[in-house]
Amino acid sequence: MSEQELVDIIKKEVEKYLSGNKSDENSKEKINFYGTDLILKQELEKKFIIEESANRVIVSEINIKNFVDLSLGTYSDEVGEKLLTYILSGKEIFIVEEGIEYRNYTDIPKKLLKKYEFYEKEILDYGIKIIKRVEVLENLKEKNRYFSGKLLDLKTLRKKYDENKKIIELSKETTITDLAKEFAETNGIKIIKR
């Protein structure tokens, strides 16, 4: 074997290796990360491409003001505006439970706690998921969708429908229209109420 043949073989092997890494990188799902939890962000970067335009957003922390504003559908600063824009854009949003500021206090007066829990329910009704930090990766990889709105109609189901995600979880209070049920049956979508 000549030196040139050996160089050509090595070159081809290196090209294969590099093109294999590119395809792995391109096959990663894209998510958006918002917050300052660098450890969580680094863990997510191992499995996902972090990109602003992604349709799934992880919010690692939210202060009380932005939490309340979000539940009211308004904002008072740049952070709140960004979060509200995610909702209005139809992005799938996950808020890390441990990053919700009011939950870090242990001696909250009961009346104030009820108020915060009401705001939290409002946020959940927008379709936002609140998840534990350790469950973030699991929730992003799962093959189902969660819907907590009051009514699941055909239009909403089509928007949530994804060929790879054949299970949609609903809150117990959600009503499903007959057309949505028929669409789910036709497309093999399993609907679970929790």
Tab-separated table of C-alpha atoms in Angstrom, residues 147 150-162 168 170 174-189 191:
chain	number	residue	atom	x	y	z
A	147	PHE	CA	-53.572	19.781	28.090
A	150	LYS	CA	-61.384	23.672	29.989
A	151	LEU	CA	-62.322	22.460	26.486
A	152	LEU	CA	-60.462	20.238	24.041
A	153	ASP	CA	-61.995	20.847	20.631
A	154	LEU	CA	-60.922	19.607	17.208
A	155	LYS	CA	-58.893	22.740	16.411
A	156	THR	CA	-56.910	22.505	19.663
A	157	LEU	CA	-56.370	18.761	19.270
A	158	ARG	CA	-55.006	19.227	15.753
A	159	LYS	CA	-52.640	21.881	17.070
A	160	LYS	CA	-51.433	19.519	19.823
A	161	TYR	CA	-51.311	16.476	17.528
A	162	ASP	CA	-47.869	15.179	16.638
A	168	ILE	CA	-52.528	13.409	25.265
A	170	LEU	CA	-56.005	16.008	30.091
A	174	THR	CA	-61.411	19.220	30.618
A	175	THR	CA	-64.402	18.554	28.368
A	176	ILE	CA	-63.741	16.860	25.005
A	177	THR	CA	-65.919	17.620	21.985
A	178	ASP	CA	-67.297	14.748	19.893
A	179	LEU	CA	-65.292	15.856	16.845
A	180	ALA	CA	-62.088	15.817	18.905
A	181	LYS	CA	-62.895	12.299	20.149
A	182	GLU	CA	-63.514	11.120	16.592
A	183	PHE	CA	-60.240	12.680	15.361
A	184	ALA	CA	-58.354	10.994	18.213
A	185	GLU	CA	-59.847	7.582	17.386
A	186	THR	CA	-59.136	7.968	13.671
A	187	ASN	CA	-55.492	8.930	14.285
A	188	GLY	CA	-54.789	6.437	17.065
A	189	ILE	CA	-54.383	9.111	19.755
A	191	ILE	CA	-56.576	10.478	25.584
